Amino acid sequence: MRVVRERRAVGEDRDLDTAFGGVLALPRFALPRAGSTRIESKEDVRARRFRLAFAAGTKVEPMLMPNVEGFLAAGAGAPSIDVDFTLFFQAALFIGLWIFLTGRLFKPYLRARKERESLTEGAREEAAVLRARATEILTGYEAQLAAARGAAAAARESLVKDGRDSADQALKSAREASAKELEGSRSLLESELSGARKSVEPRAKELSNVIAERLLA
């Protein structure tokens, strides 16, 4: 079909060149104009050639006027695009590649990422629960330790007080017992001393008499 179109276009170009008397003897393809980046198609070139012919005042056969109008309309519109089987092949290749990558790469990656996020979130929640539990247990232990310390301090104070009272009582009892023993010993000593004096007085008198007699003799 493309060959037929090219042959038809070549025939129309020859007819138009003959009708316009060589005015349209221009190349079938043209480079971009100054300031433009678009390459003109065959239809654009032929339409421009017709416009140049009309501007030059060249006479056109009536039988060629419909074709002229068609070329002018083609030149005024957008350039035509030929669609062949490669476009469908590329589209099918793109869709197949997209399906393959979705099943083999994208979905596993998204699934793994979702699982990782769920595991991370679960680990964070579990860590928060464990942290709260540990804080609660530590608070309970600190309260129990404070209570035990208070009880130990109270028991120590009570023991110290009881020991001090017991020591004072024992010291008082010892002092009383010592005082009683000392008083008994003193009474016994005085009685013995009094008895000794009484027993010594006659002997002392005898000794004094003996001494006096010896001195007087």
mmCIF file of C-alpha atoms in Angstrom:
data_model
loop_
_atom_site.group_PDB
_atom_site.id
_atom_site.type_symbol
_atom_site.label_atom_id
_atom_site.label_comp_id
_atom_site.label_asym_id
_atom_site.label_seq_id
_atom_site.Cartn_x
_atom_site.Cartn_y
_atom_site.Cartn_z
ATOM 1 C CA MET A 1 0.000 0.000 0.000
ATOM 2 C CA ARG A 2 2.895 2.328 0.725
ATOM 3 C CA VAL A 3 4.380 1.660 -2.717
ATOM 4 C CA VAL A 4 1.036 2.467 -4.353
ATOM 5 C CA ARG A 5 0.813 5.741 -2.427
ATOM 6 C CA GLU A 6 4.352 6.694 -3.424
ATOM 7 C CA ARG A 7 3.682 5.887 -7.094
ATOM 8 C CA ARG A 8 0.460 7.881 -6.993
ATOM 9 C CA ALA A 9 2.262 10.790 -5.362
ATOM 10 C CA VAL A 10 4.998 10.660 -7.996
ATOM 11 C CA GLY A 11 2.386 10.681 -10.764
ATOM 12 C CA GLU A 12 0.571 13.609 -9.211
ATOM 13 C CA ASP A 13 3.851 15.502 -8.867
ATOM 14 C CA ARG A 14 4.617 14.952 -12.540
ATOM 15 C CA ASP A 15 1.119 16.073 -13.576
ATOM 16 C CA LEU A 16 1.384 19.168 -11.405
ATOM 17 C CA ASP A 17 4.861 20.004 -12.678
ATOM 18 C CA THR A 18 3.562 19.740 -16.256
ATOM 19 C CA ALA A 19 0.421 21.788 -15.473
ATOM 20 C CA PHE A 20 2.366 24.611 -13.839
ATOM 21 C CA GLY A 21 4.983 24.694 -16.536
ATOM 22 C CA GLY A 22 7.963 23.842 -14.414
ATOM 23 C CA VAL A 23 7.252 26.435 -11.736
ATOM 24 C CA LEU A 24 6.917 23.632 -9.221
ATOM 25 C CA ALA A 25 10.229 22.065 -10.148
ATOM 26 C CA LEU A 26 11.327 21.923 -6.530
ATOM 27 C CA PRO A 27 12.674 18.983 -4.508
ATOM 28 C CA ARG A 28 10.009 16.632 -3.120
ATOM 29 C CA PHE A 29 11.529 16.943 0.350
ATOM 30 C CA ALA A 30 12.826 20.109 1.972
ATOM 31 C CA LEU A 31 15.019 20.865 4.919
ATOM 32 C CA PRO A 32 13.582 22.774 7.886
ATOM 33 C CA ARG A 33 12.985 26.466 7.360
ATOM 34 C CA ALA A 34 15.035 29.063 9.188
ATOM 35 C CA GLY A 35 13.960 29.193 12.829
ATOM 36 C CA SER A 36 12.055 25.869 12.549
ATOM 37 C CA THR A 37 13.029 22.386 13.788
ATOM 38 C CA ARG A 38 10.370 20.399 11.882
ATOM 39 C CA ILE A 39 11.199 18.562 8.628
ATOM 40 C CA GLU A 40 8.485 19.150 6.026
ATOM 41 C CA SER A 41 6.645 16.126 4.718
ATOM 42 C CA LYS A 42 5.759 15.457 1.083
ATOM 43 C CA GLU A 43 2.305 16.937 1.572
ATOM 44 C CA ASP A 44 3.759 20.108 3.129
ATOM 45 C CA VAL A 45 6.225 20.537 0.266
ATOM 46 C CA ARG A 46 3.567 20.032 -2.387
ATOM 47 C CA ALA A 47 1.166 22.411 -0.646
ATOM 48 C CA ARG A 48 3.885 25.050 -0.441
ATOM 49 C CA ARG A 49 4.625 24.547 -4.125
ATOM 50 C CA PHE A 50 0.973 25.142 -4.953
ATOM 51 C CA ARG A 51 0.924 28.302 -2.871
ATOM 52 C CA LEU A 52 4.026 29.563 -4.661
ATOM 53 C CA ALA A 53 2.401 28.774 -8.036
ATOM 54 C CA PHE A 54 -0.735 30.672 -7.126
ATOM 55 C CA ALA A 55 1.345 33.590 -5.867
ATOM 56 C CA ALA A 56 3.240 33.604 -9.220
ATOM 57 C CA GLY A 57 -0.045 33.714 -11.154
ATOM 58 C CA THR A 58 0.497 30.445 -13.012
ATOM 59 C CA LYS A 59 -2.587 29.098 -14.779
ATOM 60 C CA VAL A 60 -3.864 25.773 -13.496
ATOM 61 C CA GLU A 61 -5.944 23.343 -15.507
ATOM 62 C CA PRO A 62 -9.533 22.935 -14.193
ATOM 63 C CA MET A 63 -9.168 19.167 -14.007
ATOM 64 C CA LEU A 64 -6.353 19.591 -11.504
ATOM 65 C CA MET A 65 -8.155 22.067 -9.226
ATOM 66 C CA PRO A 66 -9.709 19.437 -6.926
ATOM 67 C CA ASN A 67 -6.277 17.944 -6.356
ATOM 68 C CA VAL A 68 -4.897 21.421 -5.711
ATOM 69 C CA GLU A 69 -7.527 22.094 -3.077
ATOM 70 C CA GLY A 70 -6.807 18.734 -1.508
ATOM 71 C CA PHE A 71 -3.089 19.456 -1.370
ATOM 72 C CA LEU A 72 -3.720 22.915 0.069
ATOM 73 C CA ALA A 73 -5.979 21.416 2.741
ATOM 74 C CA ALA A 74 -3.354 18.767 3.472
ATOM 75 C CA GLY A 75 -0.673 21.427 3.791
ATOM 76 C CA ALA A 76 -2.799 23.547 6.123
ATOM 77 C CA GLY A 77 -3.516 20.614 8.447
ATOM 78 C CA ALA A 78 -1.262 18.484 10.628
ATOM 79 C CA PRO A 79 1.201 16.111 8.930
ATOM 80 C CA SER A 80 -0.091 12.580 8.440
ATOM 81 C CA ILE A 81 1.374 9.709 10.465
ATOM 82 C CA ASP A 82 1.625 6.205 9.048
ATOM 83 C CA VAL A 83 0.736 3.490 11.606
ATOM 84 C CA ASP A 84 2.319 0.081 10.970
ATOM 85 C CA PHE A 85 2.532 -3.193 12.884
ATOM 86 C CA THR A 86 5.643 -2.130 14.884
ATOM 87 C CA LEU A 87 3.490 0.192 17.004
ATOM 88 C CA PHE A 88 1.267 -2.711 18.051
ATOM 89 C CA PHE A 89 4.336 -4.868 18.640
ATOM 90 C CA GLN A 90 5.896 -2.200 20.865
ATOM 91 C CA ALA A 91 2.623 -1.747 22.758
ATOM 92 C CA ALA A 92 2.324 -5.514 23.308
ATOM 93 C CA LEU A 93 5.977 -5.662 24.376
ATOM 94 C CA PHE A 94 5.467 -2.798 26.830
ATOM 95 C CA ILE A 95 2.316 -4.382 28.305
ATOM 96 C CA GLY A 96 4.003 -7.787 28.607
ATOM 97 C CA LEU A 97 7.076 -6.251 30.228
ATOM 98 C CA TRP A 98 4.883 -4.290 32.624
ATOM 99 C CA ILE A 99 2.936 -7.432 33.612
ATOM 100 C CA PHE A 100 6.177 -9.403 34.069
ATOM 101 C CA LEU A 101 7.831 -6.699 36.178
ATOM 102 C CA THR A 102 4.664 -6.218 38.214
ATOM 103 C CA GLY A 103 4.466 -9.911 39.059
ATOM 104 C CA ARG A 104 8.183 -10.525 39.500
ATOM 105 C CA LEU A 105 9.492 -7.255 40.917
ATOM 106 C CA PHE A 106 6.950 -4.641 41.961
ATOM 107 C CA LYS A 107 4.473 -6.831 43.862
ATOM 108 C CA PRO A 108 7.153 -8.825 45.771
ATOM 109 C CA TYR A 109 8.942 -5.604 46.644
ATOM 110 C CA LEU A 110 5.745 -3.931 47.863
ATOM 111 C CA ARG A 111 4.760 -7.090 49.767
ATOM 112 C CA ALA A 112 8.170 -7.331 51.432
ATOM 113 C CA ARG A 113 8.096 -3.644 52.269
ATOM 114 C CA LYS A 114 4.619 -3.953 53.773
ATOM 115 C CA GLU A 115 5.675 -6.993 55.815
ATOM 116 C CA ARG A 116 8.780 -5.185 56.999
ATOM 117 C CA GLU A 117 6.730 -2.157 58.010
ATOM 118 C CA SER A 118 4.211 -4.370 59.822
ATOM 119 C CA LEU A 119 7.015 -6.228 61.606
ATOM 120 C CA THR A 120 8.727 -2.979 62.501
ATOM 121 C CA GLU A 121 5.491 -1.471 63.774
ATOM 122 C CA GLY A 122 4.709 -4.637 65.737
ATOM 123 C CA ALA A 123 8.195 -4.649 67.231
ATOM 124 C CA ARG A 124 7.822 -1.000 68.188
ATOM 125 C CA GLU A 125 4.464 -1.640 69.852
ATOM 126 C CA GLU A 126 5.843 -4.685 71.670
ATOM 127 C CA ALA A 127 8.883 -2.685 72.785
ATOM 128 C CA ALA A 128 6.608 0.090 74.060
ATOM 129 C CA VAL A 129 4.508 -2.459 76.009
ATOM 130 C CA LEU A 130 7.633 -4.092 77.459
ATOM 131 C CA ARG A 131 9.076 -0.690 78.349
ATOM 132 C CA ALA A 132 5.856 0.276 80.149
ATOM 133 C CA ARG A 133 5.797 -3.097 81.936
ATOM 134 C CA ALA A 134 9.439 -2.729 82.976
ATOM 135 C CA THR A 135 8.754 0.778 84.261
ATOM 136 C CA GLU A 136 5.790 -0.505 86.257
ATOM 137 C CA ILE A 137 7.818 -3.384 87.729
ATOM 138 C CA LEU A 138 10.716 -1.044 88.565
ATOM 139 C CA THR A 139 8.318 1.358 90.268
ATOM 140 C CA GLY A 140 6.863 -1.515 92.312
ATOM 141 C CA TYR A 141 10.334 -2.718 93.297
ATOM 142 C CA GLU A 142 11.361 0.773 94.315
ATOM 143 C CA ALA A 143 8.209 1.124 96.438
ATOM 144 C CA GLN A 144 8.838 -2.265 98.087
ATOM 145 C CA LEU A 145 12.491 -1.379 98.660
ATOM 146 C CA ALA A 146 11.520 1.937 100.239
ATOM 147 C CA ALA A 147 9.003 0.154 102.489
ATOM 148 C CA ALA A 148 11.614 -2.453 103.462
ATOM 149 C CA ARG A 149 14.143 0.268 104.209
ATOM 150 C CA GLY A 150 11.593 2.075 106.381
ATOM 151 C CA ALA A 151 10.725 -1.130 108.245
ATOM 152 C CA ALA A 152 14.417 -1.938 108.742
ATOM 153 C CA ALA A 153 15.095 1.558 110.050
ATOM 154 C CA ALA A 154 12.148 1.306 112.455
ATOM 155 C CA ALA A 155 13.283 -2.130 113.644
ATOM 156 C CA ARG A 156 16.826 -0.850 114.099
ATOM 157 C CA GLU A 157 15.605 2.112 116.130
ATOM 158 C CA SER A 158 13.445 -0.184 118.239
ATOM 159 C CA LEU A 159 16.323 -2.588 118.825
ATOM 160 C CA VAL A 160 18.655 0.257 119.704
ATOM 161 C CA LYS A 161 16.106 1.666 122.125
ATOM 162 C CA ASP A 162 15.444 -1.726 123.683
ATOM 163 C CA GLY A 163 19.173 -2.384 124.010
ATOM 164 C CA ARG A 164 19.735 1.008 125.528
ATOM 165 C CA ASP A 165 16.907 0.492 128.029
ATOM 166 C CA SER A 166 18.207 -2.967 128.869
ATOM 167 C CA ALA A 167 21.709 -1.618 129.367
ATOM 168 C CA ASP A 168 20.460 1.184 131.588
ATOM 169 C CA GLN A 169 18.412 -1.255 133.639
ATOM 170 C CA ALA A 170 21.316 -3.658 133.985
ATOM 171 C CA LEU A 171 23.646 -0.827 134.974
ATOM 172 C CA LYS A 172 21.155 0.399 137.539
ATOM 173 C CA SER A 173 20.736 -3.074 138.963
ATOM 174 C CA ALA A 174 24.507 -3.525 139.103
ATOM 175 C CA ARG A 175 24.927 -0.211 140.848
ATOM 176 C CA GLU A 176 22.265 -1.079 143.398
ATOM 177 C CA ALA A 177 23.800 -4.485 143.994
ATOM 178 C CA SER A 178 27.256 -2.929 144.323
ATOM 179 C CA ALA A 179 25.947 -0.343 146.736
ATOM 180 C CA LYS A 180 24.297 -3.033 148.829
ATOM 181 C CA GLU A 181 27.428 -5.165 148.880
ATOM 182 C CA LEU A 182 29.551 -2.134 149.737
ATOM 183 C CA GLU A 183 27.240 -1.203 152.561
ATOM 184 C CA GLY A 184 27.286 -4.775 153.868
ATOM 185 C CA SER A 185 31.067 -4.896 153.671
ATOM 186 C CA ARG A 186 31.358 -1.570 155.435
ATOM 187 C CA SER A 187 29.042 -2.690 158.234
ATOM 188 C CA LEU A 188 30.964 -5.939 158.601
ATOM 189 C CA LEU A 189 34.262 -4.079 158.637
ATOM 190 C CA GLU A 190 33.050 -1.654 161.271
ATOM 191 C CA SER A 191 31.746 -4.481 163.453
ATOM 192 C CA GLU A 192 34.999 -6.395 163.096
ATOM 193 C CA LEU A 193 36.964 -3.232 163.816
ATOM 194 C CA SER A 194 34.857 -2.549 166.890
ATOM 195 C CA GLY A 195 35.357 -6.135 168.099
ATOM 196 C CA ALA A 196 39.066 -5.876 167.460
ATOM 197 C CA ARG A 197 39.238 -2.665 169.417
ATOM 198 C CA LYS A 198 37.395 -4.216 172.306
ATOM 199 C CA SER A 199 39.714 -7.232 172.335
ATOM 200 C CA VAL A 200 42.829 -5.092 171.987
ATOM 201 C CA GLU A 201 41.995 -2.598 174.785
ATOM 202 C CA PRO A 202 42.771 -5.001 177.741
ATOM 203 C CA ARG A 203 45.923 -6.149 176.002
ATOM 204 C CA ALA A 204 46.875 -2.534 175.408
ATOM 205 C CA LYS A 205 46.359 -1.722 179.063
ATOM 206 C CA GLU A 206 48.559 -4.628 180.096
ATOM 207 C CA LEU A 207 51.257 -3.574 177.685
ATOM 208 C CA SER A 208 51.098 0.015 178.914
ATOM 209 C CA ASN A 209 51.429 -1.125 182.525
ATOM 210 C CA VAL A 210 54.409 -3.329 181.655
ATOM 211 C CA ILE A 211 56.049 -0.482 179.790
ATOM 212 C CA ALA A 212 55.415 1.920 182.682
ATOM 213 C CA GLU A 213 56.847 -0.510 185.237
ATOM 214 C CA ARG A 214 60.009 -1.037 183.189
ATOM 215 C CA LEU A 215 60.464 2.656 182.772
ATOM 216 C CA LEU A 216 60.010 3.324 186.491
ATOM 217 C CA ALA A 217 62.317 0.528 187.542
#
